Amino acid sequence: MSWWETAVGYEVYLRSFADGDGDGVGDFAGLTGKLGYIASIGVDAVWVTPFYPSPQADFGYDVADYRDVDPVYGSLDDFDAFVGEAHRLGLKVVLDIVPNHSSSEHPFFKAALRGGPGSTYWDRYVWRDPAPGGGPPNNWLSIFGGPAWTYVPEHGKYYMHLFLPAQPDFNWASPKVREEFVDILRFWAARGADGFRVDVAHSLLEHPDYPDNPLSDELRPGAAPRHFGHLEHLYDLDQPGVPEIFREWRRAVGPDVYLVGEVYLGEPEKVRKYVTGGALHQSFFFGLNALEWDPPELGRRIRRAVEVVPAGWGWVQGSHDEHRAVTRYGGGPKGVQRSLALWTAMMGLPGTPFLYQGEELGLENGAVAAGNVLDPVGLRQPSEGRDPCRTPMPWTISGETHGFSDGAAPWLLSRRRPDHETVEFQEAAADSPLKSMRALLAARRETASGRVGPVRRLDAPEGVVAYARDGVAHLANLTDEPVEVEVEVEVEAAGAWVLAYATNGGRPADGAVRLADGAVRLGERSGVILRKAS
Ligand code: NOJ
């Protein structure tokens, strides 16, 4: 079995995790010092967001050098120290690779701009002539707003960018681009990376003719497309040649390096070809991220995803790109419990659950005043801004920055957190989201071995996720009412299931009661892991 098949991952948004050198920006020294905390939660792998030299126009997702560390995050030696310590603690390391686009400060793009059409590096990016009557070559839009094309008057050409103009798209039809990325992956694998998270993995190629995309139903009749959702992305995303690129990567880095993609395509059926047939191992499952609290719909979407590609998912509730799950689920103690109940549902599925930093604390969105917004998306479309999920980790109760930095003000300014949201408070409390998450992960680990079989759905009322797999059952009551669930037991007597964990406080008695007739009573917003008594 490969390590990721039983692992739980933890996403670190490096800028906001822990600042080791007092400049207000999280870095490798800070992260390395906190690896003991990460290991203590009970996760097995750390995914670190991009740390490469970058002008930070999109906070590191605009890479100017793929084989080094930006001085703001440390040095290659600091990276090596981080990997060494992670491995010593038994944690795998997953790096974030950004193959769709570079920074406009990348030497290849600068050389293309200098050299013009036909020069050595020109072909590494996507250049097109203006439309016949002038203007951009087609109607494609940037995900971050505005056209997907920027004009370069000296050369009379447009270049394409799915994101900011400062993030020109690589031309993946070029063999040179392919060679370059294989080399980059090998570079980091040789330095100890155990896997890669692949940024916007579904968008590397475009249709070779660059036709207009059709208008989507979201657009009012007669209106001009202005927003990414106003187009149907037939020609700029999800082109047939993309999974083959990941097959090449797998062949290049070998079977032990894990590849998990950000394949943001909605329907599990569309994602399937990226996570089967030797392409990526998994994609994150984004089917829940835009969803507010809707238990029957959450259950349905999880079920469908598992049916379509059983082991193909990295299970997430949020990331550095989404509003925090607890906030989306209503906030306060109710939001925290809902999120934990959903984690109980996710923790027994095939695939790899990934916590986003602070989810173990039940963190809500951070509050960033309008004048302090820094995210390029937030500056263009305030309601979609990503700063609220990127505010610094609250470590200590006291201190200006809750122990994130002991020097300068943090790079992203936000309102102080209440005491109960800090690591210090939750470590000391008898009962806290952190303690519940530890109990959940311990129960998962205790019941994990040999869980390779298919997921068998158990009968349960709507809004309750209930399934069994290899002698372990997960019951998660996503509703706000207590429920009773019959636990079907095939061979053993009805009483043979043992409670390993209950979401409310981590102690079985708080969240669930096992009844004599083989049923379990679950409190509202609580879940349990059950295993057969041996
Ligand atoms: C997805 C990343 O998660 C996001 O933060 C970034 O802005 C875009 N890709 C562009 O790289």
XYZ file of C-alpha atoms and ligand atoms in Angstrom:
545
model
C 0.000 0.000 0.000
C 1.292 3.485 -0.777
C 1.646 5.901 2.115
C -0.998 8.328 0.844
C -3.675 5.648 0.842
C -3.827 5.738 4.634
C -2.531 9.256 5.239
C -4.151 12.462 6.418
C -2.608 15.643 5.028
C -2.302 19.133 6.485
C -2.081 22.226 4.280
C 0.317 24.915 5.467
C -0.164 28.371 3.966
C 3.452 29.252 4.611
C 3.126 33.061 4.746
C 0.635 32.791 7.577
C 1.773 29.816 9.612
C 4.689 30.910 11.815
C 7.266 33.654 11.414
C 10.734 32.547 12.509
C 12.731 35.690 11.716
C 10.445 38.465 12.902
C 9.731 40.140 9.537
C 5.969 39.544 9.760
C 5.911 36.817 7.085
C 5.706 33.095 7.861
C 8.770 31.121 6.761
C 10.577 27.777 6.871
C 12.287 28.502 10.193
C 8.876 29.178 11.754
C 7.282 26.135 10.157
C 10.107 23.809 11.183
C 9.681 24.967 14.771
C 5.995 24.039 14.661
C 6.289 20.616 13.020
C 5.964 18.996 16.444
C 2.556 20.637 16.788
C 1.496 19.427 13.323
C 2.606 15.885 14.141
C 0.750 16.072 17.468
C -2.573 16.562 15.666
C -2.085 13.108 14.205
C -1.672 13.954 10.512
C 0.868 12.205 8.301
C 1.827 14.699 5.592
C 2.383 18.437 5.192
C 1.548 20.278 1.951
C 3.410 23.592 1.793
C 2.155 26.374 -0.499
C 4.664 27.881 -2.982
C 7.874 29.238 -1.446
C 9.861 29.855 -4.641
C 11.347 33.251 -5.538
C 8.420 35.358 -6.648
C 7.328 38.994 -6.956
C 4.310 37.803 -4.846
C 1.730 39.310 -7.197
C -0.393 36.250 -6.317
C 1.508 35.488 -3.096
C 3.818 32.895 -4.570
C 1.598 31.405 -7.282
C 3.660 33.581 -9.636
C 7.001 31.795 -9.687
C 10.162 33.482 -10.976
C 12.546 30.585 -10.225
C 11.302 27.022 -9.723
C 14.488 25.709 -8.119
C 15.094 28.010 -5.182
C 13.541 29.495 -2.030
C 12.385 33.122 -1.864
C 14.549 34.909 0.744
C 11.381 35.983 2.560
C 10.783 32.282 3.379
C 14.442 31.357 4.017
C 17.048 29.501 1.935
C 17.562 26.083 0.396
C 19.358 25.136 3.629
C 16.231 26.096 5.593
C 14.175 23.982 3.198
C 16.505 21.023 3.775
C 16.250 21.500 7.538
C 12.448 21.525 7.254
C 12.391 18.307 5.224
C 14.853 16.653 7.613
C 12.775 17.506 10.667
C 9.488 16.547 8.972
C 10.895 13.150 8.055
C 12.341 12.686 11.535
C 8.815 13.179 12.893
C 7.385 10.744 10.367
C 5.691 13.427 8.267
C 5.734 13.271 4.464
C 6.357 16.475 2.527
C 4.143 17.567 -0.371
C 5.264 20.599 -2.385
C 3.064 22.869 -4.470
C 4.047 22.921 -8.136
C 2.707 25.677 -10.399
C 2.937 24.466 -14.002
C 0.170 26.438 -15.724
C 1.902 29.793 -15.567
C 5.048 31.482 -14.321
C 5.655 35.003 -13.102
C 6.189 37.645 -15.776
C 9.558 38.039 -13.976
C 10.594 34.483 -14.873
C 13.776 34.564 -17.014
C 12.005 32.667 -19.835
C 9.257 35.264 -20.103
C 11.702 38.146 -19.865
C 13.807 36.552 -22.612
C 10.709 36.022 -24.784
C 9.747 39.679 -24.377
C 13.277 40.796 -25.189
C 13.788 38.437 -28.131
C 10.322 38.632 -29.714
C 8.680 36.138 -32.117
C 10.904 33.249 -33.162
C 13.444 33.787 -30.373
C 14.512 30.840 -28.187
C 12.046 31.323 -25.334
C 9.134 32.825 -27.283
C 7.445 29.519 -27.781
C 7.356 28.668 -24.054
C 4.365 30.995 -23.647
C 1.050 31.371 -25.498
C 1.139 34.203 -28.048
C -1.574 35.093 -30.566
C -2.241 37.799 -33.117
C -4.957 40.358 -32.394
C -8.436 39.537 -33.691
C -8.925 40.545 -37.369
C -10.578 43.848 -36.418
C -8.108 44.428 -33.541
C -8.500 43.587 -29.865
C -7.913 40.292 -28.024
C -7.694 37.097 -30.114
C -10.877 35.609 -28.604
C -13.447 36.091 -25.833
C -11.568 34.213 -23.112
C -11.540 35.733 -19.652
C -9.128 35.590 -16.746
C -10.328 33.778 -13.614
C -9.253 36.875 -11.682
C -11.247 39.273 -13.909
C -10.750 41.034 -17.255
C -9.625 39.479 -20.538
C -7.290 36.488 -20.556
C -5.022 38.386 -22.953
C -2.524 41.224 -22.596
C -1.161 43.101 -25.606
C 2.556 43.677 -26.115
C 2.784 46.586 -28.576
C 6.491 46.074 -29.486
C 5.658 42.657 -30.909
C 2.073 43.289 -32.029
C 0.968 40.128 -30.159
C -1.147 39.144 -27.181
C -0.060 36.669 -24.507
C -2.505 34.535 -22.578
C -2.984 34.472 -18.805
C -5.689 32.496 -17.064
C -4.891 34.541 -13.940
C -3.160 37.949 -13.593
C -1.284 39.622 -16.460
C 1.750 39.035 -14.189
C 1.113 35.238 -14.530
C 1.654 34.384 -18.237
C 0.496 30.875 -19.209
C 3.146 28.400 -20.279
C 2.675 26.803 -23.685
C 2.372 23.103 -22.819
C 2.398 22.197 -26.508
C 6.127 22.964 -26.346
C 8.349 19.929 -25.590
C 10.774 22.342 -23.891
C 8.144 23.243 -21.284
C 7.507 19.561 -20.662
C 11.223 18.848 -20.221
C 11.596 21.805 -17.897
C 8.891 20.583 -15.510
C 10.124 17.015 -15.431
C 13.484 18.421 -14.431
C 11.908 20.651 -11.739
C 10.017 17.682 -10.248
C 13.188 15.598 -10.183
C 15.081 18.459 -8.539
C 12.667 18.602 -5.580
C 12.135 14.852 -5.352
C 15.920 14.489 -5.022
C 15.798 17.061 -2.191
C 13.295 14.973 -0.293
C 9.824 15.894 -1.586
C 7.448 12.935 -1.192
C 4.794 14.379 -3.448
C 3.405 17.373 -5.289
C 0.150 19.285 -5.254
C -0.417 20.410 -8.838
C -1.863 23.903 -9.190
C -4.793 24.273 -11.670
C -3.918 20.870 -13.094
C -6.826 20.818 -15.547
C -5.805 23.939 -17.439
C -2.365 23.238 -18.866
C -3.403 22.957 -22.512
C -5.758 25.008 -24.638
C -7.565 24.093 -27.843
C -4.980 24.553 -30.634
C -7.315 26.823 -32.645
C -8.150 29.151 -29.736
C -11.849 29.530 -30.665
C -14.297 31.699 -28.694
C -15.880 29.911 -25.746
C -19.693 29.644 -25.891
C -21.632 31.930 -23.551
C -22.999 30.222 -20.453
C -26.569 30.185 -19.194
C -25.418 32.377 -16.317
C -25.174 35.347 -18.686
C -28.234 37.565 -19.215
C -29.344 37.486 -22.859
C -27.678 40.276 -24.812
C -25.106 41.052 -22.094
C -21.356 40.884 -22.728
C -19.364 38.236 -20.806
C -17.387 39.917 -18.023
C -17.004 37.185 -15.450
C -15.304 33.762 -15.822
C -18.649 32.104 -15.071
C -20.228 33.866 -18.050
C -18.455 31.466 -20.421
C -18.580 27.738 -20.927
C -14.992 26.653 -20.727
C -14.915 24.313 -23.683
C -11.631 25.452 -25.149
C -9.500 26.924 -22.373
C -9.863 24.179 -19.709
C -9.935 20.389 -19.562
C -8.408 19.620 -22.964
C -7.910 15.941 -23.866
C -4.080 15.886 -23.799
C -3.661 17.002 -20.184
C -3.788 13.648 -18.300
C -0.957 12.381 -20.533
C 1.286 15.103 -19.101
C 0.814 13.599 -15.636
C 1.524 10.109 -16.937
C 4.835 11.457 -18.164
C 5.462 12.913 -14.705
C 4.701 9.621 -13.012
C 7.148 7.843 -15.294
C 9.761 10.513 -14.597
C 9.584 10.585 -10.796
C 8.710 6.960 -10.101
C 5.927 5.198 -8.263
C 6.644 6.536 -4.762
C 6.038 10.194 -5.479
C 2.444 11.245 -4.812
C 0.651 13.598 -7.213
C -2.544 15.318 -6.111
C -4.133 17.835 -8.431
C -6.206 20.907 -8.094
C -8.613 19.703 -10.789
C -11.327 22.283 -10.367
C -13.977 20.952 -12.706
C -17.032 20.376 -10.529
C -18.477 17.133 -11.820
C -16.624 14.010 -10.577
C -17.113 12.466 -14.032
C -15.003 15.226 -15.555
C -12.243 14.688 -12.999
C -12.110 10.913 -13.468
C -9.697 10.898 -16.413
C -7.145 12.897 -14.369
C -7.035 10.407 -11.499
C -7.183 7.094 -13.349
C -5.013 5.315 -15.911
C -1.683 6.297 -14.371
C -2.207 10.088 -14.427
C -2.527 11.879 -11.043
C -3.113 9.743 -7.954
C -5.860 12.017 -6.692
C -7.606 15.340 -7.079
C -8.964 17.386 -4.238
C -12.737 17.057 -4.095
C -14.027 20.597 -4.499
C -17.661 19.559 -4.762
C -18.359 20.800 -1.211
C -16.341 23.981 -1.060
C -18.811 26.465 -2.429
C -21.643 24.832 -0.510
C -23.166 26.204 2.656
C -24.589 23.811 5.236
C -26.976 21.469 3.435
C -26.678 17.965 4.981
C -28.638 15.951 2.394
C -26.767 17.628 -0.452
C -23.388 17.168 1.251
C -24.127 13.463 1.682
C -25.268 13.088 -1.915
C -22.189 14.783 -3.311
C -19.795 12.689 -1.237
C -21.606 9.524 -2.271
C -21.476 10.392 -5.947
C -17.785 11.258 -5.813
C -16.992 7.898 -4.195
C -19.103 6.062 -6.753
C -17.370 7.713 -9.708
C -13.733 7.295 -8.587
C -13.585 5.552 -5.208
C -10.003 6.287 -4.167
C -9.423 9.335 -6.344
C -10.014 12.130 -3.849
C -8.236 14.381 -1.440
C -11.093 15.240 0.922
C -11.183 18.898 1.892
C -13.493 21.340 3.591
C -11.480 24.402 2.649
C -8.098 25.788 1.631
C -6.237 29.071 1.256
C -8.701 29.884 -1.554
C -12.081 29.407 0.174
C -13.924 30.975 3.035
C -13.322 28.869 6.131
C -15.618 25.876 6.523
C -16.768 26.778 10.057
C -17.894 30.192 8.779
C -19.656 28.674 5.778
C -21.355 26.208 8.118
C -22.921 28.932 10.237
C -20.064 29.926 12.581
C -19.863 29.653 16.383
C -20.058 26.337 18.262
C -22.661 25.104 15.788
C -20.350 25.698 12.812
C -17.472 23.971 14.632
C -19.571 20.903 15.444
C -20.937 20.697 11.929
C -17.434 20.790 10.491
C -16.276 18.062 12.920
C -19.263 15.874 12.099
C -18.436 16.243 8.418
C -14.810 15.310 9.120
C -16.064 12.152 10.825
C -17.940 11.349 7.626
C -14.857 11.976 5.501
C -12.247 10.202 7.617
C -13.166 6.652 6.657
C -13.533 7.117 2.922
C -10.965 5.863 0.474
C -8.633 8.718 -0.481
C -6.734 11.265 1.585
C -8.347 13.862 3.860
C -6.485 17.205 3.999
C -6.997 19.670 6.832
C -6.272 23.310 6.096
C -4.256 25.010 8.847
C -6.515 26.140 11.666
C -9.364 23.788 10.781
C -8.256 21.657 13.717
C -9.003 24.686 15.902
C -12.406 25.250 14.341
C -11.221 28.650 13.113
C -13.686 31.012 11.543
C -12.678 33.489 8.829
C -10.289 36.168 10.035
C -11.605 39.737 9.904
C -9.652 41.909 7.458
C -10.700 45.577 7.210
C -11.439 46.836 3.683
C -8.357 49.076 3.774
C -6.072 46.110 4.558
C -7.143 43.813 1.714
C -4.140 42.434 -0.203
C -5.446 39.480 -2.221
C -5.557 40.358 -5.939
C -8.967 38.699 -6.143
C -10.300 40.614 -3.124
C -9.070 43.876 -4.618
C -11.051 43.203 -7.802
C -14.112 41.351 -6.436
C -14.382 41.999 -2.666
C -16.979 39.294 -1.992
C -14.653 36.651 -3.448
C -11.543 37.847 -1.606
C -9.351 35.168 -0.044
C -7.702 37.173 2.736
C -10.205 36.040 5.428
C -8.962 32.438 5.228
C -5.307 33.508 5.042
C -4.906 35.481 8.265
C -2.039 34.314 10.530
C -2.389 31.237 12.762
C -3.319 32.234 16.327
C -0.804 30.412 18.525
C -0.902 32.212 21.867
C -3.642 33.987 23.804
C -1.589 37.088 24.469
C 0.669 39.111 22.199
C -0.153 41.487 19.373
C 0.023 38.713 16.777
C -1.034 35.730 18.925
C 2.558 34.490 18.768
C 2.648 34.343 14.963
C 5.527 36.808 14.828
C 7.489 38.407 17.603
C 8.746 41.253 15.455
C 7.079 43.301 12.780
C 3.332 43.509 12.183
C 2.053 40.510 10.185
C 1.993 40.879 6.403
C -1.820 40.636 6.495
C -3.502 42.692 9.212
C -6.614 41.309 10.849
C -8.654 41.705 13.999
C -7.535 39.811 17.103
C -9.046 36.381 17.633
C -11.052 35.417 20.723
C -8.969 33.410 23.252
C -10.778 30.156 22.539
C -9.571 30.169 18.914
C -5.878 29.984 19.898
C -3.724 26.860 20.110
C -2.647 27.784 23.659
C -6.231 27.934 24.933
C -7.291 24.735 23.209
C -4.264 22.774 24.433
C -5.140 23.737 28.021
C -8.893 23.152 27.758
C -10.302 19.759 28.736
C -12.480 19.863 25.661
C -11.762 21.808 22.473
C -11.963 21.387 18.697
C -8.234 20.575 18.712
C -8.768 17.781 21.250
C -11.710 16.442 19.241
C -9.660 16.425 16.048
C -6.848 14.567 17.823
C -9.334 12.006 19.108
C -10.866 11.621 15.650
C -7.481 11.123 13.988
C -6.386 8.693 16.702
C -9.546 6.655 16.163
C -9.019 6.731 12.429
C -5.445 5.536 12.833
C -6.483 2.829 15.268
C -9.070 1.516 12.816
C -7.199 2.253 9.592
C -5.087 -0.807 8.998
C -6.206 -2.886 6.086
C -9.035 -0.584 5.118
C -8.881 -1.194 1.420
C -12.315 -2.593 0.617
C -15.243 -0.882 -1.020
C -17.525 1.461 0.843
C -20.846 -0.142 1.752
C -23.622 2.297 2.423
C -25.679 1.714 5.583
C -29.308 2.677 5.847
C -29.736 5.938 7.706
C -32.100 8.885 7.841
C -31.528 11.732 5.371
C -28.659 13.967 6.446
C -26.812 11.130 8.169
C -23.777 9.771 6.362
C -23.409 6.100 7.291
C -21.135 3.517 5.716
C -19.057 0.492 6.546
C -15.723 -0.523 5.107
C -13.646 -3.525 6.106
C -15.180 -3.929 9.529
C -15.207 -0.246 10.422
C -18.291 1.953 10.274
C -18.581 5.715 10.174
C -21.812 7.358 11.213
C -22.032 11.122 10.983
C -25.147 13.013 11.916
C -24.972 16.174 9.837
C -28.398 17.332 10.972
C -29.178 19.581 13.912
C -31.407 16.937 15.591
C -30.443 13.753 17.456
C -31.018 10.570 15.445
C -30.989 6.854 15.929
C -29.181 4.721 13.355
C -29.527 0.954 13.014
C -26.115 -0.585 12.516
C -26.494 -3.568 10.230
C -24.092 -6.244 11.256
C -23.630 -9.121 8.898
C -21.992 -11.848 10.917
C -21.539 -10.806 14.462
C -24.220 -10.172 17.013
C -25.776 -6.768 17.016
C -23.861 -5.585 20.049
C -20.465 -6.313 18.514
C -19.676 -2.815 17.309
C -17.363 -0.853 19.575
C -17.417 2.924 19.616
C -13.989 4.279 18.862
C -14.791 7.955 18.893
C -17.592 10.490 19.051
C -17.277 13.962 17.661
C -18.680 15.869 20.591
C -15.682 16.225 22.818
C -14.012 13.041 21.662
C -15.582 10.887 24.335
C -18.090 8.317 23.104
C -20.616 8.967 25.820
C -20.932 12.646 24.903
C -21.949 12.162 21.330
C -23.397 8.724 20.954
C -25.031 6.000 22.937
C -24.968 2.397 21.812
C -28.325 0.773 22.317
C -28.814 -2.882 23.139
C -30.575 -3.695 19.864
C -27.616 -2.681 17.680
C -28.670 0.883 17.089
C -26.652 3.961 17.933
C -28.151 7.202 19.134
C -26.181 10.147 17.799
C -26.417 13.611 19.253
C -27.052 16.464 16.856
C -23.996 17.307 14.704
C -21.966 14.416 15.982
C -20.346 11.371 14.519
C -18.764 8.114 15.556
C -16.337 5.573 14.255
C -17.374 2.030 15.126
C -15.379 -1.116 14.694
C -16.275 -4.727 15.104
C -15.150 -6.213 18.380
C -12.540 -8.861 17.665
C -4.887 28.004 -7.351
C -4.205 28.450 -6.100
O -4.641 27.649 -5.030
C -4.552 29.900 -5.938
O -4.203 30.396 -4.668
C -3.873 30.659 -7.044
O -4.253 32.021 -6.980
C -4.266 30.097 -8.415
N -4.283 28.675 -8.456
C -3.300 30.574 -9.475
O -2.078 29.910 -9.356
